[in-house]
């Protein structure tokens, strides 16, 4: 399933994630955290650049843009305590990252596959989440709604890749996209509804796993039909 390079990277990646979780939980290690958090996505970018030569240039560039916007979002969210504007800018950065992933996933859309049933499940979930968040959103009401629509679209387009990519690629990307929703939901509940125990660990661990699965899934495309 995984190449030797990917297995070696996986070990290194989760060491980086563990380092981020530790430095993000210990105030005395705050300075190291400013290096550890961006290192998660940077490491994925290095892996992707070195392993994606067989992919089309469109997929490579757009995936790197998704990771680049994710990295920008990570950096911006580290400064939310200094100004609420950093959260808004971080939200925009991740919104753009999701849009880039949508573009990548749509390159392998199965036009014979209907997303209606899956979308209904996503909408039910999003409606329940929004019920918990709405009273605490304030001026973020509209931006959060827009963000929810975009991330649901990202998951839906991941779902539509079936039979157009390898089964491994399909499952890795779809699971990663779903885990991304869980990560963002945890972040939103913690910020707009009530503080969650171990929120930082839950959000960052699921976020790292989501990005890891999506990137690995894109590398495993191995398709016979490709839209560029």
Coordinates of C-alpha atoms in Angstrom, one line a residue, residues 101-120 122 151-167 169-171 173-175 177-178 223 225 227:
X101 CA -9.1 20.7 -3.0
X102 CA -12.5 20.9 -4.7
X103 CA -10.9 21.8 -8.0
X104 CA -8.5 18.8 -7.6
X105 CA -11.3 16.4 -6.7
X106 CA -13.5 17.6 -9.6
X107 CA -10.8 16.6 -12.1
X108 CA -11.9 13.0 -11.4
X109 CA -15.6 13.5 -11.0
X110 CA -17.7 10.5 -11.8
X111 CA -20.6 12.0 -13.7
X112 CA -22.7 8.9 -13.3
X113 CA -22.5 9.1 -9.5
X114 CA -25.3 11.1 -7.7
X115 CA -24.2 13.0 -4.6
X116 CA -27.8 13.6 -3.4
X117 CA -28.0 11.0 -0.7
X118 CA -24.6 11.7 0.6
X119 CA -25.3 15.5 0.5
X120 CA -28.4 14.9 2.5
X122 CA -23.9 16.1 5.2
X151 CA -16.3 22.4 3.3
X152 CA -19.4 20.3 2.6
X153 CA -18.8 20.8 -1.1
X154 CA -15.2 19.6 -0.6
X155 CA -16.4 16.4 1.0
X156 CA -19.1 15.9 -1.6
X157 CA -16.6 16.2 -4.5
X158 CA -14.3 13.7 -2.7
X159 CA -17.3 11.4 -2.6
X160 CA -17.8 11.8 -6.4
X161 CA -14.4 10.5 -7.3
X162 CA -15.4 6.8 -6.9
X163 CA -14.5 4.6 -9.9
X164 CA -12.5 7.4 -11.5
X165 CA -9.4 6.8 -9.3
X166 CA -7.9 3.8 -7.5
X167 CA -10.0 2.5 -4.6
X169 CA -7.0 6.9 -3.5
X170 CA -10.8 7.2 -3.2
X171 CA -11.0 5.9 0.4
X173 CA -9.3 11.2 0.2
X174 CA -12.9 10.6 1.3
X175 CA -11.9 9.6 4.9
X177 CA -12.2 15.0 3.9
X178 CA -14.7 13.6 6.5
X223 CA -6.4 6.9 -12.9
X225 CA -9.2 8.9 -17.2
X227 CA -9.5 15.7 -16.7

